[in-house]
Amino acid sequence: MSKFFAAPSDESSYESSEYSDEEVKVNKDLKGVESSDEDTKRVVKSHKDKRLEEIMSIIEKIKNKQKIIDMSGLLIEFETMTRCYDKSKNVFELSGVPTFYTRCLVQLEDFINDTWNDKKLRETFSKTKAKGLAALRQKSRKYFKNFSNEMEKFRLNPVYSSEEELEQIADESNKEDYNSEESSEEYTDDSSDGSWESSDNANSGESSDENLAARFLKKSDKDSKPEKKKLKKERKEKRSGVADSFDWAVVKHGMLTTEKPKMFEKDAVISLENVLSKINELLSSRFKKSFGEADKFDLMTELREIASSHNLGETIDLKILLSLIICLYDQNKASYLKSEYWQKYLNCVENIFEILNKSTIKVSIDIPERDEEYNNKENLRIKYCLVSIVEQFDEELNKILQAMDQYSVDYINRLKDDKKLVKYINDLIVYFSNEMELPVDGNLCRTYYIWIRQFYFKKPENDEIYSNFEKYAKFIYNHDCHNDIKVKTALCHIYFLSVSDKHTIAKEMLLMSHLQHSIINYDISIQVMYNRALVQFALSSFRHGCIMQAHTALVDMMSGMRIKELLSQGISHLKYNDKTTEQETIEKKRILPYHLHINLEIVESIYLICAVLIETQYMASKEFDLKRRTISRNFHYILKYHEKQLPGPVETIREHVVQATKHLRFGCWQKCYNLLVNDYMDKKIWNLFEDSKQIKEMLKYKIKEQALRVYLFSCLSCYENISLEILSGQMQLDFKKTYAIVAKMILNDEISASLDQPSKILIVHQTTQSDLHIASLQLSERLHMLCDINERLCEQKVNGNSNHNSK
């Protein structure tokens, strides 16, 4: 029996050994496959996690759009976020609205409200950006109503830690997956009890197959979840242990603060050379990140105190003050100097001119740095451009006034600093006049021009200002080598003469300059100065009764409805505006301060009144002329526009002018004058002039004169002769003035008549055609033109047929 049982046992052992060898080989190969698969692990995400990541990515895009204030892009991202959330409603039914989504809605609502309430910011928006903001505000309001309760709860208890929130959401999703898997595993355990009992009697050789297959099967989460929690705890403990091993310091928000470097050591010798080296060291460290610009300014002030305490002289004090101005500009990061920096700047400039008035220090840009002298009292010299101080003062003051509200008290307080600037300019003029050794012609020209800029827009208070203005302007015309300063001075001179009621001198100077032919070749700033001078000259011409000159000067300004841009007093918002945001920002920087603005209502009303006085008599003289040209197209456009409208009570300046034109066409001068001179027009126009009574009298005489001319053009064909005394009484003019007007019209062949001096009668020559005769002549001319056109068409047809037959 033993032999019988021994043989098969050997065979079985042999077979088992062969099987084990093959098994080892297979395991080696599979181990390689397993290791290669472990390198690239697949991450399986649930549907909820995918939706969360998608919404979070859209929220990041919304935040980026808010930073750059891209309203159209923000509208697009808001719509995509709402659509994505609507798709994910089923996912968030159990857990509710996520906190990060509520926070995004609250922040977006605050951003929209802040942007909408900021009117200054909205004025800078382009057309597309403004439309995007309006559409976003309208759509978001409707959408926020659906989440009003969640948003109110968030505002009461805001949560801004997004990392904790995401971990909480991830834990909730894991719990849900874990619970679902537990329920499925319980079901499988109950159903597979019998199978496990039957497998207990299986062969021992199957264990190796099970171990091999277990490597490729998905592990149960019951075993993996506790292991993951253990790993998380171990990692946290390791991190806390590493953190405790180091000495950590709490860092505040902002730049990394470092200790300010000390100027000198305790035992150091304070000499002139050391102070100069420190000045050069501070100036050479500009825009470096070693320490802030405010620290440089403080260090420079400290250096000035040290130099003054050691009595190193006024020259080194002046050098430090000039360097302080440079540090102050580096410290200010805004486009203009703020109030705190402006006060520091004023103190520095005041100290500089105090030293210059007391001492005999020579300061010039032409002095080389190697020739600077700080010890020799007879020849103290510094290299610097003093004119740049007053130029920067003027420029910065204009920037501050541009940025401020023109109706505030601060604006008036800043305007008072103009007196300080004039004082410093006068001190600088005295300084340059005493320094005859150095070349000062160019510096004097620049200084005189800055002085002219402070007075050219004001009416001179005394004769001294007028004489100084003429003196400084003539010096620039004779000595300046830069053409731009000459042109700017000439334009300021014309403006000043126009304001000072020197109309004839301003007219001669404008014609002598020939700028009307070459102004297009200059910079935009000079073109703006030319436009301002031309408008002020037009106002001066109107005050002196030169109606035609005033109209000629204003007709080009008022034709394009862009007078704000032409005078740099604002940006005209036209319907078809192709300007980019960069062009708009450049134009806004070019806008003049409010105290330099010219009243546009006065300019427009003066232009319209001049057009009434010129166009009315011209239309009456050329009533039946088919080839009549228009002198002022803008005025004709206004007349046609108001003729289409339903007439009502006059309210605006334009309506007053249009109604006055209708009365003047029939020679009713009194009604025309009452419409142009009344309480409303006094408040808007006439009370703003100094000599309003004289201007009203001049206007009254011009209206009477034009009414007489219109009456003679329109009604002279109805008379054989007419008494001049009746005409003068009808128009309430003096007989001599009436006689002069009629005689001038006869000499210019405007009317066909003659004067009988003894009888004072105007004898009309009936050479003028009647209305019926003029209409019949017009009809005959048009019929003649029609016949010519028909003959040409017939000739073309005949020639065309002959050519066709020849072919």
PDB file of C-alpha atoms in Angstrom, residues 589-688:
ATOM      1  CA  LYS A 589      -4.754 115.113 -18.994  1.00  0.00           C
ATOM      2  CA  ARG A 590      -4.832 117.992 -21.472  1.00  0.00           C
ATOM      3  CA  ILE A 591      -7.931 119.587 -19.876  1.00  0.00           C
ATOM      4  CA  LEU A 592      -7.177 122.990 -18.375  1.00  0.00           C
ATOM      5  CA  PRO A 593      -8.001 123.899 -14.757  1.00  0.00           C
ATOM      6  CA  TYR A 594     -11.445 125.346 -14.192  1.00  0.00           C
ATOM      7  CA  HIS A 595     -10.346 128.943 -13.544  1.00  0.00           C
ATOM      8  CA  LEU A 596      -8.859 129.074 -17.067  1.00  0.00           C
ATOM      9  CA  HIS A 597     -12.088 128.016 -18.788  1.00  0.00           C
ATOM     10  CA  ILE A 598     -14.000 130.312 -21.136  1.00  0.00           C
ATOM     11  CA  ASN A 599     -17.765 130.400 -20.669  1.00  0.00           C
ATOM     12  CA  LEU A 600     -19.116 128.328 -23.567  1.00  0.00           C
ATOM     13  CA  GLU A 601     -22.655 129.681 -23.211  1.00  0.00           C
ATOM     14  CA  ILE A 602     -21.356 133.193 -23.850  1.00  0.00           C
ATOM     15  CA  VAL A 603     -19.355 132.005 -26.853  1.00  0.00           C
ATOM     16  CA  GLU A 604     -22.334 130.204 -28.378  1.00  0.00           C
ATOM     17  CA  SER A 605     -24.763 133.087 -27.743  1.00  0.00           C
ATOM     18  CA  ILE A 606     -22.358 135.662 -29.232  1.00  0.00           C
ATOM     19  CA  TYR A 607     -21.912 133.484 -32.306  1.00  0.00           C
ATOM     20  CA  LEU A 608     -25.674 133.102 -32.786  1.00  0.00           C
ATOM     21  CA  ILE A 609     -26.350 136.832 -32.329  1.00  0.00           C
ATOM     22  CA  CYS A 610     -23.630 137.694 -34.861  1.00  0.00           C
ATOM     23  CA  ALA A 611     -25.122 135.141 -37.275  1.00  0.00           C
ATOM     24  CA  VAL A 612     -28.584 136.741 -36.851  1.00  0.00           C
ATOM     25  CA  LEU A 613     -27.286 140.207 -37.672  1.00  0.00           C
ATOM     26  CA  ILE A 614     -25.341 139.011 -40.736  1.00  0.00           C
ATOM     27  CA  GLU A 615     -27.534 136.277 -42.188  1.00  0.00           C
ATOM     28  CA  THR A 616     -30.893 138.064 -41.895  1.00  0.00           C
ATOM     29  CA  GLN A 617     -30.036 140.985 -44.166  1.00  0.00           C
ATOM     30  CA  TYR A 618     -28.150 138.635 -46.508  1.00  0.00           C
ATOM     31  CA  MET A 619     -31.174 136.332 -46.860  1.00  0.00           C
ATOM     32  CA  ALA A 620     -33.392 139.377 -47.529  1.00  0.00           C
ATOM     33  CA  SER A 621     -31.074 140.674 -50.278  1.00  0.00           C
ATOM     34  CA  LYS A 622     -30.695 137.244 -51.967  1.00  0.00           C
ATOM     35  CA  GLU A 623     -34.217 135.951 -51.403  1.00  0.00           C
ATOM     36  CA  PHE A 624     -34.860 134.893 -55.043  1.00  0.00           C
ATOM     37  CA  ASP A 625     -31.269 134.024 -55.926  1.00  0.00           C
ATOM     38  CA  LEU A 626     -30.918 130.333 -56.727  1.00  0.00           C
ATOM     39  CA  LYS A 627     -27.121 130.435 -56.358  1.00  0.00           C
ATOM     40  CA  ARG A 628     -27.248 131.950 -52.892  1.00  0.00           C
ATOM     41  CA  ARG A 629     -24.496 130.710 -50.620  1.00  0.00           C
ATOM     42  CA  THR A 630     -24.731 130.233 -46.860  1.00  0.00           C
ATOM     43  CA  ILE A 631     -22.399 132.176 -44.589  1.00  0.00           C
ATOM     44  CA  SER A 632     -23.092 130.088 -41.471  1.00  0.00           C
ATOM     45  CA  ARG A 633     -24.264 126.526 -42.028  1.00  0.00           C
ATOM     46  CA  ASN A 634     -24.653 125.784 -38.337  1.00  0.00           C
ATOM     47  CA  PHE A 635     -27.031 128.735 -37.934  1.00  0.00           C
ATOM     48  CA  HIS A 636     -29.137 127.588 -40.902  1.00  0.00           C
ATOM     49  CA  TYR A 637     -29.266 124.081 -39.456  1.00  0.00           C
ATOM     50  CA  ILE A 638     -30.594 125.489 -36.157  1.00  0.00           C
ATOM     51  CA  LEU A 639     -33.243 127.537 -37.993  1.00  0.00           C
ATOM     52  CA  LYS A 640     -34.454 124.529 -40.000  1.00  0.00           C
ATOM     53  CA  TYR A 641     -34.525 122.341 -36.929  1.00  0.00           C
ATOM     54  CA  HIS A 642     -36.693 124.794 -34.954  1.00  0.00           C
ATOM     55  CA  GLU A 643     -39.014 125.356 -37.906  1.00  0.00           C
ATOM     56  CA  LYS A 644     -39.916 121.651 -37.830  1.00  0.00           C
ATOM     57  CA  GLN A 645     -40.729 121.775 -34.120  1.00  0.00           C
ATOM     58  CA  LEU A 646     -44.031 122.854 -32.597  1.00  0.00           C
ATOM     59  CA  PRO A 647     -43.595 126.487 -31.504  1.00  0.00           C
ATOM     60  CA  GLY A 648     -43.965 127.065 -27.779  1.00  0.00           C
ATOM     61  CA  PRO A 649     -42.791 129.529 -25.140  1.00  0.00           C
ATOM     62  CA  VAL A 650     -39.122 130.379 -25.516  1.00  0.00           C
ATOM     63  CA  GLU A 651     -36.922 128.972 -22.761  1.00  0.00           C
ATOM     64  CA  THR A 652     -33.337 128.459 -23.925  1.00  0.00           C
ATOM     65  CA  ILE A 653     -30.843 130.858 -25.513  1.00  0.00           C
ATOM     66  CA  ARG A 654     -31.218 129.197 -28.906  1.00  0.00           C
ATOM     67  CA  GLU A 655     -34.982 129.572 -28.844  1.00  0.00           C
ATOM     68  CA  HIS A 656     -34.641 133.266 -28.002  1.00  0.00           C
ATOM     69  CA  VAL A 657     -32.263 133.769 -30.922  1.00  0.00           C
ATOM     70  CA  VAL A 658     -34.444 131.844 -33.403  1.00  0.00           C
ATOM     71  CA  GLN A 659     -37.538 133.805 -32.413  1.00  0.00           C
ATOM     72  CA  ALA A 660     -35.604 137.076 -32.695  1.00  0.00           C
ATOM     73  CA  THR A 661     -34.530 136.084 -36.220  1.00  0.00           C
ATOM     74  CA  LYS A 662     -38.158 135.636 -37.284  1.00  0.00           C
ATOM     75  CA  HIS A 663     -39.066 139.133 -36.081  1.00  0.00           C
ATOM     76  CA  LEU A 664     -35.993 140.709 -37.682  1.00  0.00           C
ATOM     77  CA  ARG A 665     -36.946 139.252 -41.087  1.00  0.00           C
ATOM     78  CA  PHE A 666     -39.961 141.576 -41.102  1.00  0.00           C
ATOM     79  CA  GLY A 667     -38.035 144.591 -39.771  1.00  0.00           C
ATOM     80  CA  CYS A 668     -39.557 144.448 -36.257  1.00  0.00           C
ATOM     81  CA  TRP A 669     -36.477 145.575 -34.385  1.00  0.00           C
ATOM     82  CA  GLN A 670     -38.217 146.224 -31.053  1.00  0.00           C
ATOM     83  CA  LYS A 671     -39.493 142.650 -30.698  1.00  0.00           C
ATOM     84  CA  CYS A 672     -36.111 141.316 -31.781  1.00  0.00           C
ATOM     85  CA  TYR A 673     -34.324 143.436 -29.162  1.00  0.00           C
ATOM     86  CA  ASN A 674     -36.754 142.408 -26.414  1.00  0.00           C
ATOM     87  CA  LEU A 675     -36.032 138.750 -27.107  1.00  0.00           C
ATOM     88  CA  LEU A 676     -32.261 139.245 -27.003  1.00  0.00           C
ATOM     89  CA  VAL A 677     -32.200 141.597 -24.002  1.00  0.00           C
ATOM     90  CA  ASN A 678     -34.423 140.539 -21.106  1.00  0.00           C
ATOM     91  CA  ASP A 679     -34.108 139.205 -17.568  1.00  0.00           C
ATOM     92  CA  TYR A 680     -33.288 135.655 -18.671  1.00  0.00           C
ATOM     93  CA  MET A 681     -30.620 136.764 -21.156  1.00  0.00           C
ATOM     94  CA  ASP A 682     -29.201 139.196 -18.598  1.00  0.00           C
ATOM     95  CA  LYS A 683     -28.592 136.362 -16.133  1.00  0.00           C
ATOM     96  CA  LYS A 684     -27.117 134.076 -18.758  1.00  0.00           C
ATOM     97  CA  ILE A 685     -25.023 136.511 -20.812  1.00  0.00           C
ATOM     98  CA  TRP A 686     -25.083 140.243 -20.355  1.00  0.00           C
ATOM     99  CA  ASN A 687     -24.491 140.504 -16.588  1.00  0.00           C
ATOM    100  CA  LEU A 688     -21.269 138.503 -17.032  1.00  0.00           C
TER     101      LEU A 688
END
